[in-house]
Amino acid sequence: MVKTKELSEDTRNPIVDLHQAGKTESAIGKQLGVKKSTVGAIIRKWKTYKTTTNLPRSGAPRKISAHGVRMITRTVRKNPRTTRGDLANDLQRAGTNVTKATISNTLRRQGLRSCSARRVPLLKPVHIQARLKFAREHLDDPEEYWENVILSDETKVELFGKNTTRRVWRKVNAELHPKNTIPTVKHGGGNIMLWGCFSSKGPGRLIRVHERMNGAMYCEILGANLLPSARAMKMKRGWVFQHDNDPKHTARATKEWLRKKHFKVLEWPSQSPDLNPIENLWRELKVRVARRQPQNITALEEICMEEWANIPATVCENLVKTYRKRLTSVIANKGYTTKY
């Protein structure tokens, strides 16, 4: 059946006017050149709703019943890794055949979207308990305590790595134009390993690690850079040093060296990079370096040093000032990895 053209309001309103004037549906239809059935439908609509304008329409009925919606919603909440194909098969066994797109639209209306799973450190029960213990023990520490902590870590910076995402404005089919691409090479084109530290006062020293680091080399790095960083950042007496549980950090020689130097070391839960604000600082550094597009390893090292020194002290201060929120998030998330 061919769908007829919808009448405009300029035609519908005169139909009502002629009806109120006492004319029959046949006469109105002949006068305005409209089918009698159409005239009757418009008059009935006017009598019922007191208007001739289009009313909100319900649209086509949902392919998936309310019960089916509850079933697939319950399934993905129980197992977020369930595929659309699996859900389609479940519905098919229940007597409903739908496409994957329909499943996506249905789940989206329930507030569920298909997203890439984030990679996070593997947490065993012992790690979760240690994280919760750390968060609860330090939750009520005053802000002044964290202001007197030096946080440290190592990171790798690649020459042509995926340190940041760049967006470009381009036309269709121009995605491979050199201006619209980011050059990459195998294995990142080389990289450098860095050790750095910071506190609420600002960045401390940043140095390049030229060889594979072991416990002995780590002690040399701390001996040459930790105290000078503490002096430069004007740390108060009794400041605390933080590092994670990397094997070279927890080696017997490292522990003995720290004990002889009388450094206070913060007990740290394993598998907890989200608890260390220096991860945010590394991200800041890598974004800044990527913007400058170094072309060789020497330039990469120089730019890293320059950009590290240019990070404002206010950035470091804010990271430390909001530390209590990290602890609160860990507790709220029952010890699992948080968004930080």
Short mmCIF file of C-alpha atoms in Angstrom, two decimals:
data_model
loop_
_atom_site.label_atom_id
_atom_site.label_comp_id
_atom_site.label_asym_id
_atom_site.label_seq_id
_atom_site.Cartn_x
_atom_site.Cartn_y
_atom_site.Cartn_z
CA MET A 1 0.00 0.00 0.00
CA VAL A 2 1.31 3.44 -0.95
CA LYS A 3 1.54 5.80 2.00
CA THR A 4 -0.52 8.96 1.39
CA LYS A 5 0.75 12.44 2.08
CA GLU A 6 -0.10 13.81 5.50
CA LEU A 7 -2.56 16.74 5.49
CA SER A 8 -1.27 20.09 6.68
CA GLU A 9 -2.90 21.98 9.53
CA ASP A 10 -4.11 24.55 6.96
CA THR A 11 -6.32 21.77 5.56
CA ARG A 12 -7.30 20.12 8.84
CA ASN A 13 -8.59 23.28 10.53
CA PRO A 14 -11.03 24.18 7.72
CA ILE A 15 -12.45 20.64 7.97
CA VAL A 16 -13.33 21.30 11.63
CA ASP A 17 -14.71 24.75 10.78
CA LEU A 18 -16.98 23.33 8.07
CA HIS A 19 -18.09 20.53 10.39
CA GLN A 20 -19.06 23.07 13.05
CA ALA A 21 -20.94 24.99 10.35
CA GLY A 22 -23.17 21.92 9.89
CA LYS A 23 -21.79 20.45 6.69
CA THR A 24 -21.64 16.68 6.20
CA GLU A 25 -18.40 14.72 5.81
CA SER A 26 -19.18 14.02 2.14
CA ALA A 27 -19.75 17.72 1.40
CA ILE A 28 -16.57 18.72 3.22
CA GLY A 29 -14.59 16.11 1.30
CA LYS A 30 -15.89 17.28 -2.08
CA GLN A 31 -15.30 20.96 -1.24
CA LEU A 32 -11.71 20.46 -0.04
CA GLY A 33 -10.78 17.55 -2.29
CA VAL A 34 -10.20 15.15 0.62
CA LYS A 35 -11.44 11.60 1.06
CA LYS A 36 -14.53 11.20 3.22
CA SER A 37 -12.72 8.69 5.51
CA THR A 38 -9.94 11.23 6.10
CA VAL A 39 -12.46 13.95 6.93
CA GLY A 40 -14.17 11.60 9.39
CA ALA A 41 -10.88 10.70 11.08
CA ILE A 42 -9.92 14.34 11.57
CA ILE A 43 -13.35 15.21 12.99
CA ARG A 44 -13.21 12.26 15.43
CA LYS A 45 -9.74 13.29 16.53
CA TRP A 46 -10.95 16.85 17.12
CA LYS A 47 -13.93 15.65 19.15
CA THR A 48 -11.72 13.42 21.32
CA TYR A 49 -8.63 15.59 21.86
CA LYS A 50 -9.87 19.09 20.91
CA THR A 51 -6.96 19.49 18.51
CA THR A 52 -6.01 18.57 14.95
CA THR A 53 -2.23 18.58 15.49
CA ASN A 54 -0.22 15.38 15.59
CA LEU A 55 -0.08 13.72 19.01
CA PRO A 56 2.99 11.94 20.43
CA ARG A 57 3.26 8.47 18.93
CA SER A 58 4.35 5.34 20.75
CA GLY A 59 6.34 4.00 17.81
CA ALA A 60 6.89 0.36 17.01
CA PRO A 61 6.60 -2.06 19.95
CA ARG A 62 9.85 -3.20 21.57
CA LYS A 63 11.27 -6.41 20.13
CA ILE A 64 12.45 -7.49 23.58
CA SER A 65 9.81 -7.88 26.28
CA ALA A 66 10.17 -6.41 29.76
CA HIS A 67 11.05 -9.88 31.02
CA GLY A 68 13.72 -10.24 28.33
CA VAL A 69 15.19 -6.87 29.23
CA ARG A 70 15.46 -7.89 32.86
CA MET A 71 17.04 -11.19 31.87
CA ILE A 72 19.85 -9.74 29.72
CA THR A 73 20.45 -6.88 32.16
CA ARG A 74 20.83 -9.35 35.00
CA THR A 75 23.18 -11.46 32.87
CA VAL A 76 25.60 -8.64 31.99
CA ARG A 77 25.61 -7.29 35.53
CA LYS A 78 26.54 -10.72 36.80
CA ASN A 79 29.14 -11.23 34.05
CA PRO A 80 30.13 -7.98 32.26
CA ARG A 81 32.22 -9.97 29.75
CA THR A 82 29.09 -11.57 28.22
CA THR A 83 29.01 -10.92 24.46
CA ARG A 84 26.04 -9.67 22.45
CA GLY A 85 26.08 -12.99 20.60
CA ASP A 86 25.64 -14.86 23.88
CA LEU A 87 22.73 -12.61 24.83
CA ALA A 88 21.13 -13.08 21.41
CA ASN A 89 21.34 -16.86 21.87
CA ASP A 90 19.77 -16.61 25.33
CA LEU A 91 16.87 -14.60 23.92
CA GLN A 92 16.50 -16.97 20.98
CA ARG A 93 16.12 -19.91 23.36
CA ALA A 94 13.41 -17.87 25.11
CA GLY A 95 11.60 -17.38 21.79
CA THR A 96 12.82 -13.89 20.78
CA ASN A 97 14.99 -13.30 17.71
CA VAL A 98 16.81 -9.95 17.71
CA THR A 99 19.95 -8.45 16.20
CA LYS A 100 23.06 -7.46 18.12
CA ALA A 101 22.25 -3.80 17.47
CA THR A 102 18.89 -4.23 19.21
CA ILE A 103 20.65 -5.73 22.22
CA SER A 104 23.08 -2.79 22.34
CA ASN A 105 20.23 -0.27 22.17
CA THR A 106 18.28 -2.10 24.87
CA LEU A 107 21.22 -2.24 27.27
CA ARG A 108 22.06 1.39 26.56
CA ARG A 109 18.59 2.37 27.72
CA GLN A 110 19.41 0.56 30.97
CA GLY A 111 22.50 2.72 31.41
CA LEU A 112 24.93 0.00 30.25
CA ARG A 113 27.50 0.64 27.51
CA SER A 114 30.04 -1.64 25.88
CA CYS A 115 33.50 -0.32 26.82
CA SER A 116 37.06 -1.59 26.64
CA ALA A 117 38.08 -3.28 29.88
CA ARG A 118 40.85 -1.35 31.60
CA ARG A 119 44.10 -3.10 32.43
CA VAL A 120 44.83 -2.98 36.15
CA PRO A 121 47.29 -4.77 38.45
CA LEU A 122 46.27 -8.28 39.44
CA LEU A 123 44.92 -8.14 42.98
CA LYS A 124 44.91 -11.27 45.11
CA PRO A 125 42.97 -11.39 48.39
CA VAL A 126 46.15 -10.62 50.34
CA HIS A 127 46.69 -7.48 48.25
CA ILE A 128 43.11 -6.33 48.77
CA GLN A 129 43.39 -6.76 52.53
CA ALA A 130 46.71 -4.89 52.60
CA ARG A 131 45.24 -2.01 50.60
CA LEU A 132 42.25 -1.75 52.92
CA LYS A 133 44.50 -1.89 55.98
CA PHE A 134 46.69 0.91 54.58
CA ALA A 135 43.69 3.09 53.69
CA ARG A 136 42.03 2.68 57.08
CA GLU A 137 45.23 3.29 59.02
CA HIS A 138 46.00 6.51 57.15
CA LEU A 139 42.49 7.80 56.55
CA ASP A 140 42.60 10.18 59.51
CA ASP A 141 46.18 11.35 58.98
CA PRO A 142 46.29 15.15 58.90
CA GLU A 143 47.12 16.92 55.65
CA GLU A 144 50.41 18.01 57.20
CA TYR A 145 51.55 14.39 57.37
CA TRP A 146 51.28 13.88 53.61
CA GLU A 147 52.91 17.24 52.98
CA ASN A 148 56.03 15.81 54.63
CA VAL A 149 56.19 12.66 52.48
CA ILE A 150 58.54 12.26 49.49
CA LEU A 151 56.90 10.00 46.89
CA SER A 152 59.09 8.22 44.33
CA ASP A 153 58.98 5.74 41.47
CA GLU A 154 60.49 4.73 38.14
CA THR A 155 58.92 5.01 34.70
CA LYS A 156 59.75 4.25 31.08
CA VAL A 157 59.32 6.93 28.43
CA GLU A 158 59.25 5.80 24.80
CA LEU A 159 60.54 7.92 21.94
CA PHE A 160 57.54 7.19 19.71
CA GLY A 161 55.31 5.56 22.25
CA LYS A 162 51.60 5.91 22.86
CA ASN A 163 52.11 8.54 25.53
CA THR A 164 49.09 10.54 24.48
CA THR A 165 46.19 10.55 22.06
CA ARG A 166 46.15 13.28 19.45
CA ARG A 167 43.00 14.33 17.61
CA VAL A 168 43.05 16.01 14.20
CA TRP A 169 40.54 17.79 11.98
CA ARG A 170 40.48 16.15 8.56
CA LYS A 171 38.28 15.38 5.59
CA VAL A 172 36.91 11.96 4.71
CA ASN A 173 39.55 9.60 3.25
CA ALA A 174 42.39 11.88 4.43
CA GLU A 175 43.30 9.77 7.45
CA LEU A 176 46.70 8.74 6.00
CA HIS A 177 47.88 12.23 5.05
CA PRO A 178 51.18 12.87 6.91
CA LYS A 179 49.64 15.83 8.74
CA ASN A 180 46.91 13.57 10.11
CA THR A 181 49.08 10.71 11.37
CA ILE A 182 51.41 10.00 14.29
CA PRO A 183 54.61 8.25 13.16
CA THR A 184 55.45 5.04 15.03
CA VAL A 185 58.23 2.49 14.83
CA LYS A 186 58.60 -1.03 16.18
CA HIS A 187 59.21 -1.28 19.94
CA GLY A 188 58.66 2.45 20.38
CA GLY A 189 61.90 3.48 18.63
CA GLY A 190 63.85 3.23 21.87
CA ASN A 191 63.11 4.42 25.38
CA ILE A 192 64.68 5.74 28.53
CA MET A 193 64.11 4.72 32.15
CA LEU A 194 63.70 7.50 34.70
CA TRP A 195 63.70 7.70 38.49
CA GLY A 196 62.07 10.69 40.12
CA CYS A 197 60.50 11.95 43.30
CA PHE A 198 58.24 14.78 44.41
CA SER A 199 56.38 16.20 47.38
CA SER A 200 53.69 18.79 47.95
CA LYS A 201 56.45 21.43 47.58
CA GLY A 202 57.08 20.49 43.94
CA PRO A 203 59.15 18.08 41.81
CA GLY A 204 62.35 16.66 43.25
CA ARG A 205 65.22 15.32 41.20
CA LEU A 206 64.70 13.36 37.98
CA ILE A 207 67.52 11.19 36.68
CA ARG A 208 67.96 8.76 33.83
CA VAL A 209 68.80 5.16 34.67
CA HIS A 210 71.28 3.99 32.03
CA GLU A 211 71.56 0.33 32.98
CA ARG A 212 69.29 -2.38 34.30
CA MET A 213 68.60 -1.36 37.87
CA ASN A 214 69.35 -3.67 40.79
CA GLY A 215 69.42 -3.13 44.53
CA ALA A 216 72.99 -1.78 44.57
CA MET A 217 72.30 0.71 41.78
CA TYR A 218 69.08 1.77 43.46
CA CYS A 219 70.97 2.58 46.66
CA GLU A 220 73.45 4.64 44.63
CA ILE A 221 70.57 6.59 43.07
CA LEU A 222 69.00 7.28 46.46
CA GLY A 223 72.36 8.25 47.94
CA ALA A 224 73.00 10.78 45.19
CA ASN A 225 69.49 12.20 44.81
CA LEU A 226 67.19 11.64 47.78
CA LEU A 227 68.76 13.96 50.34
CA PRO A 228 69.48 16.71 47.78
CA SER A 229 65.82 16.50 46.73
CA ALA A 230 64.67 16.76 50.35
CA ARG A 231 66.86 19.85 50.86
CA ALA A 232 65.71 21.46 47.60
CA MET A 233 62.05 20.87 48.52
CA LYS A 234 62.72 22.18 52.06
CA MET A 235 61.22 19.15 53.76
CA LYS A 236 60.60 19.42 57.49
CA ARG A 237 62.52 17.33 59.99
CA GLY A 238 61.21 13.77 60.22
CA TRP A 239 60.10 13.57 56.59
CA VAL A 240 58.97 10.17 55.30
CA PHE A 241 60.18 8.38 52.16
CA GLN A 242 57.80 6.35 49.99
CA HIS A 243 58.60 3.72 47.38
CA ASP A 244 56.69 0.67 46.21
CA ASN A 245 57.46 -3.01 46.75
CA ASP A 246 59.54 -3.57 43.64
CA PRO A 247 62.17 -6.31 44.36
CA LYS A 248 65.05 -3.84 44.17
CA HIS A 249 63.26 -1.60 46.68
CA THR A 250 62.67 -4.43 49.14
CA ALA A 251 66.05 -6.15 48.70
CA ARG A 252 67.95 -6.84 51.93
CA ALA A 253 70.77 -4.50 50.86
CA THR A 254 68.31 -1.68 50.18
CA LYS A 255 66.55 -2.10 53.52
CA GLU A 256 69.89 -2.14 55.33
CA TRP A 257 71.06 0.99 53.51
CA LEU A 258 67.86 2.86 54.41
CA ARG A 259 68.16 1.73 58.04
CA LYS A 260 71.75 2.94 58.32
CA LYS A 261 70.77 6.31 56.84
CA HIS A 262 67.93 6.55 59.40
CA PHE A 263 65.32 7.21 56.73
CA LYS A 264 61.69 6.75 57.72
CA VAL A 265 60.07 4.56 55.07
CA LEU A 266 56.32 4.41 54.53
CA GLU A 267 54.98 0.86 54.60
CA TRP A 268 53.37 0.38 51.21
CA PRO A 269 50.74 -2.13 49.98
CA SER A 270 51.76 -4.13 46.90
CA GLN A 271 50.03 -3.74 43.53
CA SER A 272 48.88 -0.20 44.37
CA PRO A 273 50.02 2.31 41.72
CA ASP A 274 46.66 4.05 42.06
CA LEU A 275 47.65 5.03 45.61
CA ASN A 276 50.81 6.81 44.43
CA PRO A 277 50.17 10.33 43.06
CA ILE A 278 53.47 10.20 41.17
CA GLU A 279 51.64 8.12 38.54
CA ASN A 280 49.59 11.24 37.77
CA LEU A 281 52.81 13.23 37.56
CA TRP A 282 54.34 10.71 35.14
CA ARG A 283 51.24 11.07 32.96
CA GLU A 284 51.62 14.85 33.03
CA LEU A 285 55.27 14.56 32.06
CA LYS A 286 54.64 12.19 29.16
CA VAL A 287 51.89 14.37 27.72
CA ARG A 288 54.19 17.40 27.87
CA VAL A 289 57.05 15.48 26.24
CA ALA A 290 54.83 14.08 23.47
CA ARG A 291 53.72 17.60 22.52
CA ARG A 292 57.33 18.54 21.80
CA GLN A 293 57.87 15.48 19.58
CA PRO A 294 61.52 14.56 20.31
CA GLN A 295 63.23 12.86 17.37
CA ASN A 296 66.03 10.96 19.12
CA ILE A 297 66.95 9.54 22.52
CA THR A 298 69.20 12.47 23.42
CA ALA A 299 66.44 14.96 22.72
CA LEU A 300 63.98 12.77 24.61
CA GLU A 301 66.14 12.87 27.75
CA GLU A 302 66.69 16.64 27.52
CA ILE A 303 63.00 17.36 27.02
CA CYS A 304 62.05 15.07 29.91
CA MET A 305 64.36 16.99 32.24
CA GLU A 306 63.09 20.37 31.02
CA GLU A 307 59.42 19.47 31.27
CA TRP A 308 59.84 17.86 34.70
CA ALA A 309 61.38 21.08 36.00
CA ASN A 310 58.53 23.08 34.41
CA ILE A 311 55.74 21.20 36.20
CA PRO A 312 54.19 23.81 38.53
CA ALA A 313 54.46 23.24 42.27
CA THR A 314 50.69 23.78 42.46
CA VAL A 315 50.15 20.53 40.49
CA CYS A 316 52.18 18.61 43.07
CA GLU A 317 50.43 20.40 45.93
CA ASN A 318 46.97 19.50 44.61
CA LEU A 319 47.93 15.83 44.15
CA VAL A 320 49.00 15.60 47.78
CA LYS A 321 46.16 17.74 49.13
CA THR A 322 43.55 15.36 47.69
CA TYR A 323 45.26 12.21 48.97
CA ARG A 324 42.51 11.46 51.48
CA LYS A 325 40.11 11.02 48.55
CA ARG A 326 42.28 8.17 47.24
CA LEU A 327 42.05 6.39 50.56
CA THR A 328 38.30 6.94 50.72
CA SER A 329 37.93 5.53 47.20
CA VAL A 330 39.88 2.39 48.09
CA ILE A 331 37.63 1.77 51.09
CA ALA A 332 34.48 2.51 49.08
CA ASN A 333 35.71 0.16 46.34
CA LYS A 334 36.36 -2.61 48.93
CA GLY A 335 40.10 -2.62 48.25
CA TYR A 336 39.93 -2.93 44.47
CA THR A 337 41.71 -0.60 42.04
CA THR A 338 40.29 2.92 41.90
CA LYS A 339 40.07 5.47 39.09
CA TYR A 340 43.09 7.38 40.37
#
